[in-house]
Coordinates of C-alpha atoms and ligand atoms in Angstrom, one line a residue:
M1 CA 114.0 79.8 216.5
S2 CA 116.6 78.3 214.2
K3 CA 119.0 75.4 215.3
V4 CA 122.5 76.5 214.8
L5 CA 125.6 74.6 214.8
I6 CA 128.9 76.6 215.4
T7 CA 132.0 74.3 215.1
G8 CA 134.9 76.3 216.8
G9 CA 132.4 78.2 218.7
A10 CA 134.4 78.7 221.7
G11 CA 137.2 80.4 219.7
F12 CA 137.5 84.2 218.9
I13 CA 135.2 84.6 216.1
G14 CA 133.0 81.6 216.7
S15 CA 132.2 82.9 220.5
N16 CA 131.4 86.4 219.2
L17 CA 129.0 84.8 216.7
A18 CA 127.4 82.6 219.4
H19 CA 126.9 85.8 221.6
A20 CA 125.1 87.6 218.6
L21 CA 122.9 84.6 217.9
A22 CA 122.2 83.2 221.4
D23 CA 119.0 85.3 222.1
N24 CA 117.0 84.0 219.2
N25 CA 118.5 80.8 218.2
E26 CA 119.1 77.4 219.7
I27 CA 123.0 77.1 219.6
T28 CA 125.2 73.9 219.7
I29 CA 128.7 74.4 219.7
V30 CA 131.4 71.8 219.2
D31 CA 135.0 72.9 220.2
D32 CA 138.0 70.9 221.5
L33 CA 139.3 73.9 223.4
S34 CA 142.6 73.7 221.9
M35 CA 142.6 77.4 221.1
G36 CA 139.1 78.2 222.3
K37 CA 138.1 78.9 225.9
K38 CA 135.0 77.8 227.7
K39 CA 134.7 81.1 229.5
N40 CA 134.2 82.8 226.0
L41 CA 130.6 81.4 226.3
D42 CA 130.0 82.8 229.8
G43 CA 126.6 84.5 230.0
I44 CA 124.8 82.8 227.1
K45 CA 122.8 79.6 226.7
V46 CA 124.4 77.1 224.4
T47 CA 124.7 73.2 224.1
F48 CA 128.5 72.7 224.3
Y49 CA 130.4 69.6 223.3
Q50 CA 134.1 69.7 224.0
H51 CA 135.0 67.5 221.0
D52 CA 137.3 67.3 218.1
V53 CA 135.5 67.7 214.7
C54 CA 137.5 65.0 213.2
D55 CA 135.6 62.4 215.2
R56 CA 133.3 61.3 212.3
E57 CA 131.2 59.1 214.3
F58 CA 130.4 61.8 216.8
M59 CA 129.8 64.6 214.2
H60 CA 127.5 62.2 212.1
Q61 CA 125.5 61.4 215.3
L62 CA 125.2 65.0 216.2
L63 CA 124.2 66.0 212.6
S64 CA 121.6 63.5 212.2
E65 CA 120.0 63.9 215.7
N66 CA 119.7 67.7 215.4
K67 CA 118.8 68.6 211.9
F68 CA 120.5 71.9 212.1
D69 CA 119.1 74.8 210.0
Y70 CA 122.5 76.6 209.8
I71 CA 126.2 75.4 210.1
Y72 CA 128.8 77.8 210.6
Y73 CA 132.0 76.0 210.2
L74 CA 134.8 77.8 212.1
A75 CA 136.8 74.9 213.8
A76 CA 140.3 75.0 212.4
V77 CA 143.9 75.1 213.4
A78 CA 144.3 78.7 212.9
S79 CA 148.0 79.0 213.2
V80 CA 149.9 79.1 209.7
A81 CA 153.1 78.2 211.8
D82 CA 151.5 75.2 213.2
S83 CA 150.4 74.0 209.8
V84 CA 154.0 74.2 208.4
E85 CA 155.2 72.1 211.6
R86 CA 152.3 69.6 211.4
P87 CA 150.9 69.5 207.9
L88 CA 149.3 66.0 208.2
A89 CA 147.5 66.7 211.5
T90 CA 146.3 70.2 210.6
H91 CA 145.1 68.9 207.2
K92 CA 142.7 66.4 208.9
I93 CA 141.2 69.4 210.8
N94 CA 141.3 72.2 208.3
Q95 CA 140.3 70.1 205.2
E96 CA 139.3 66.6 205.8
S97 CA 136.8 67.4 208.7
V98 CA 135.0 69.8 206.3
L99 CA 134.6 67.7 203.3
D100 CA 133.4 64.9 205.6
T101 CA 130.6 67.1 207.2
L102 CA 129.6 68.3 203.6
D103 CA 129.6 64.8 202.4
Y104 CA 127.4 63.5 205.3
I105 CA 125.0 66.3 204.7
R106 CA 124.8 65.3 201.0
T107 CA 124.4 61.6 201.5
Q108 CA 122.0 61.7 204.3
K109 CA 120.0 64.6 202.5
L110 CA 119.9 66.6 205.7
P111 CA 117.6 69.6 205.4
L112 CA 119.9 72.4 205.8
K113 CA 119.3 76.2 205.2
K114 CA 122.9 77.1 204.9
F115 CA 126.5 75.7 205.5
L116 CA 128.9 78.5 205.9
F117 CA 132.7 77.8 205.6
T118 CA 135.3 80.2 206.7
S119 CA 138.4 80.4 204.7
S120 CA 141.2 82.9 204.8
A121 CA 142.9 85.8 202.8
A122 CA 145.9 83.5 203.2
V123 CA 144.7 81.9 199.9
Y124 CA 145.9 84.9 197.8
G125 CA 149.4 84.5 199.2
N126 CA 151.7 86.6 197.0
S127 CA 149.5 87.0 194.0
P128 CA 150.0 90.4 192.5
E129 CA 146.5 91.9 192.1
F130 CA 145.8 94.7 194.6
P131 CA 143.4 94.9 196.2
K132 CA 142.3 91.6 196.3
L133 CA 139.2 90.3 194.6
E134 CA 137.5 87.1 195.1
S135 CA 138.3 86.5 191.4
S136 CA 141.9 87.5 191.7
Q137 CA 144.6 84.8 191.3
V138 CA 145.2 82.5 194.4
D139 CA 148.7 81.5 195.6
P140 CA 148.3 79.4 198.5
L141 CA 151.8 79.2 200.0
T142 CA 151.5 77.1 203.3
P143 CA 149.6 73.8 204.3
Y144 CA 147.2 76.1 206.1
A145 CA 146.3 78.2 202.9
I146 CA 146.2 75.1 200.8
D147 CA 143.8 73.4 203.1
K148 CA 141.6 76.5 203.4
Y149 CA 141.5 76.9 199.7
A150 CA 140.6 73.3 199.1
A151 CA 137.8 73.2 201.7
E152 CA 136.4 76.4 200.4
R153 CA 136.4 74.9 196.9
F154 CA 134.7 71.7 198.2
T155 CA 132.2 73.9 199.9
I156 CA 131.3 75.8 196.7
D157 CA 131.3 72.7 194.6
Y158 CA 129.1 70.8 196.9
G159 CA 126.7 73.8 196.2
K160 CA 127.1 73.6 192.5
L161 CA 127.4 70.0 192.0
Y162 CA 124.8 68.7 194.6
G163 CA 122.7 71.7 195.4
L164 CA 123.7 71.9 198.9
P165 CA 122.9 75.4 200.3
T166 CA 126.6 76.6 200.7
V167 CA 128.7 79.8 201.0
A168 CA 132.4 80.5 201.8
V169 CA 134.2 83.5 203.2
R170 CA 137.7 84.8 203.2
F171 CA 138.6 86.7 206.5
F172 CA 141.3 89.2 206.4
N173 CA 142.7 90.7 209.7
V174 CA 140.0 90.3 212.3
Y175 CA 140.4 92.0 215.6
G176 CA 138.2 92.5 218.7
P177 CA 137.2 91.0 222.0
R178 CA 138.1 87.5 222.9
Q179 CA 141.0 87.2 220.6
N180 CA 143.5 84.9 222.1
P181 CA 146.9 86.6 222.4
E182 CA 148.8 83.5 223.6
S183 CA 150.8 82.6 220.6
P184 CA 153.4 84.6 218.8
Y185 CA 151.1 84.1 215.6
S186 CA 148.0 85.4 217.3
G187 CA 146.4 88.5 215.7
V188 CA 148.8 91.4 216.1
L189 CA 146.2 93.6 217.6
S190 CA 145.4 91.1 220.5
I191 CA 149.2 91.0 221.2
I192 CA 149.5 94.8 221.2
T193 CA 146.4 94.9 223.6
E194 CA 148.1 92.3 225.8
C195 CA 151.4 94.4 225.8
M196 CA 149.5 97.7 226.7
K197 CA 147.4 96.1 229.4
N198 CA 150.5 94.6 231.1
N199 CA 153.2 97.2 230.3
K200 CA 155.0 94.5 228.3
T201 CA 157.3 95.3 225.4
F202 CA 155.9 94.7 221.9
T203 CA 158.1 93.2 219.2
L204 CA 157.4 94.8 215.8
F205 CA 158.5 92.9 212.8
G206 CA 159.7 95.1 210.1
D207 CA 159.5 99.0 210.3
G208 CA 155.6 99.2 210.7
S209 CA 155.0 100.2 207.0
Q210 CA 153.4 96.8 206.3
T211 CA 149.7 97.3 205.7
R212 CA 146.6 95.1 206.6
D213 CA 142.9 95.4 206.1
F214 CA 141.8 95.2 209.8
V215 CA 138.2 94.4 210.3
Y216 CA 136.3 94.5 213.7
V217 CA 134.8 91.3 214.8
G218 CA 131.4 92.9 215.2
D219 CA 131.3 93.5 211.5
V220 CA 132.7 90.1 210.7
V221 CA 129.8 88.4 212.8
A222 CA 127.1 90.6 211.3
A223 CA 128.5 89.8 207.8
L224 CA 128.5 86.0 208.6
I225 CA 124.8 86.1 209.7
K226 CA 123.9 88.1 206.5
L227 CA 125.6 85.8 204.3
A228 CA 123.9 82.7 205.9
T229 CA 120.5 84.1 205.9
A230 CA 120.5 86.2 202.8
T231 CA 122.4 84.7 199.9
D232 CA 121.3 81.7 197.7
K233 CA 124.3 81.1 195.6
P234 CA 127.2 79.0 196.4
M235 CA 130.0 81.7 196.1
V236 CA 133.0 83.1 198.2
Y237 CA 133.0 86.5 199.9
N238 CA 135.9 88.6 201.2
I239 CA 135.2 89.8 204.7
A240 CA 137.2 92.9 205.4
N241 CA 136.9 96.5 206.0
G242 CA 138.1 97.5 202.3
D243 CA 140.8 99.8 203.9
E244 CA 144.5 99.4 204.2
S245 CA 146.3 100.7 207.2
S246 CA 150.1 100.6 208.3
L247 CA 150.7 98.8 211.4
I248 CA 152.6 101.8 212.9
D249 CA 149.5 104.1 212.1
V250 CA 147.4 101.6 213.9
I251 CA 149.7 101.5 216.8
H252 CA 149.6 105.4 217.1
A253 CA 145.9 105.5 216.9
Y254 CA 145.6 102.8 219.6
E255 CA 147.9 104.7 221.9
K256 CA 145.8 107.7 221.6
I257 CA 142.6 105.7 222.4
S258 CA 144.1 103.9 225.4
G259 CA 146.4 106.7 226.5
I260 CA 149.3 104.3 226.9
N261 CA 152.5 104.5 225.1
L262 CA 153.5 101.1 223.8
N263 CA 157.2 100.1 224.4
I264 CA 158.3 98.8 221.0
K265 CA 161.2 96.8 220.2
Y266 CA 162.1 96.6 216.3
E267 CA 163.2 93.4 214.7
S268 CA 163.7 92.2 211.2
G269 CA 160.6 91.3 209.1
R270 CA 159.1 87.9 209.9
N271 CA 159.7 85.1 207.3
G272 CA 157.0 84.8 204.8
D273 CA 155.1 87.9 205.8
I274 CA 153.4 89.9 203.2
D275 CA 154.0 93.7 202.8
K276 CA 150.6 94.9 201.8
S277 CA 147.0 93.6 202.2
K278 CA 143.7 95.0 201.2
A279 CA 140.5 93.4 200.1
D280 CA 138.0 94.7 197.5
I281 CA 134.7 94.2 199.3
S282 CA 132.4 95.2 196.4
K283 CA 130.9 91.6 196.5
L284 CA 130.0 91.9 200.1
K285 CA 128.4 95.2 199.5
S286 CA 126.4 93.9 196.7
I287 CA 124.3 91.8 199.1
G288 CA 123.4 94.9 201.1
F289 CA 126.3 94.7 203.7
T290 CA 128.6 97.6 204.6
P291 CA 130.9 97.3 207.5
K292 CA 130.0 99.9 210.2
W293 CA 133.0 100.0 212.5
T294 CA 135.9 102.3 211.4
L295 CA 139.2 101.1 212.9
E296 CA 139.2 104.0 215.4
N297 CA 135.8 103.0 216.7
G298 CA 136.7 99.4 216.6
L299 CA 139.8 100.0 218.5
R300 CA 137.9 102.0 221.1
E301 CA 135.4 99.3 221.7
Y302 CA 138.1 96.7 221.8
W303 CA 139.9 98.7 224.6
K304 CA 136.7 99.4 226.3
Y305 CA 136.1 95.7 226.6
Y306 CA 139.1 95.1 228.8
E307 CA 138.8 98.3 230.9
Ligands
UD2_401 C1 147.0 86.8 208.8 C2 146.5 85.8 209.4 C3 147.1 84.4 209.0 C4 146.9 84.3 207.6 C5 147.6 85.6 206.8 C6 147.5 85.5 205.4 C7 145.7 86.4 211.7 C8 146.1 86.5 213.1 N1 146.6 85.8 210.9 O1 148.4 87.1 209.2 O2 146.2 83.3 209.6 O3 145.7 84.3 207.1 O4 147.1 86.6 207.3 O5 148.2 86.7 205.0 O6 144.7 87.0 211.1 N2 153.4 91.5 214.0 C9 154.3 92.2 214.7 N3 154.6 91.7 215.9 C10 153.8 90.7 216.6 C11 152.9 89.9 215.7 C12 152.7 90.5 214.4 O7 155.1 93.1 214.3 O8 154.1 90.4 217.7 C13 153.3 92.0 212.5 C14 153.5 90.9 211.5 O9 154.8 90.7 211.1 C15 152.6 91.4 210.3 C16 151.4 92.1 211.0 O10 151.9 92.4 212.4 O11 153.2 92.1 209.5 C17 150.2 91.2 211.0 O12 150.4 90.1 211.7 P1 149.4 89.0 212.1 O13 150.0 87.8 212.5 O14 148.3 89.7 212.9 O15 148.4 88.8 210.8 P2 149.1 88.3 209.1 O16 148.4 89.3 208.3 O17 150.5 88.2 209.3

């Protein structure tokens, strides 16, 4: 049994990771429940702390008392819009807390097997290369993207400079069960699911031709576990499906699966939205990981979860 800490473990991706690991690991979760939900952890055995990761004393004590084997760092303010409204507050969570944890591990020489930090495709911003490779130019355009990029670099540099076992990932558009649809900046598929379930009108920003690289959370969790256990170099990896789908095609596919016609209201494109997004996932594949959920199967599984 390994000892695993998941910060942000009551959130969308963190709770899916906790469910995948709970049978064979001793899991500790720190989550302030600002976005996550305690009920996301129903049915699994975890030690849960409702706490802010910015509380250094608390985090230091937790780290020194537990000697975790693996730390998955998912705690963050996930809303780009929120980071634009409150750059100082979100900076503390999205960057400072990560650096502080890394530095505590370094100075206390904690015997860790892997520290995995979760960054975002937001770091690519409007950089022109397509599809996005990890070596592509970055262009972080918001406080969220800047902090994710900086924390990701600190993670990699703590590996290179001090020999900490680290790895970082850049998520593309993750979807699946337990994604919280409550904010207008929640993942589009969680909003669409909510609209379909409750017969609400979905507002489509733009004409639906914008593309995204949607990846099912089951693949994301499997990739995280593989990266934490099977890599030994401090590097950054894209986590995506490696495919590009237009939003309108995704809606049509989802309508077929659910048997529900989505009411759509069209509005002009959202400020700052990018047109096209697609990842190159050769690097992820090079460690022996290939996503197994097609968009159609992922959508079917997502819909089934709520039936
Ligand atoms: C994703 C990330 C964001 C940041 C960004 C970097 C999510 C939830 N967000 O934003 O954190 O990393 O990538 O590029 O993964 N849309 C609608 N109606 C809605 C909501 C969305 O039409 O009610 C459109 C939206 O305008 C966009 C597409 O759906 O064109 C995807 O939106 P999103 O918010 O799910 O994700 P994205 O790629 O903008």
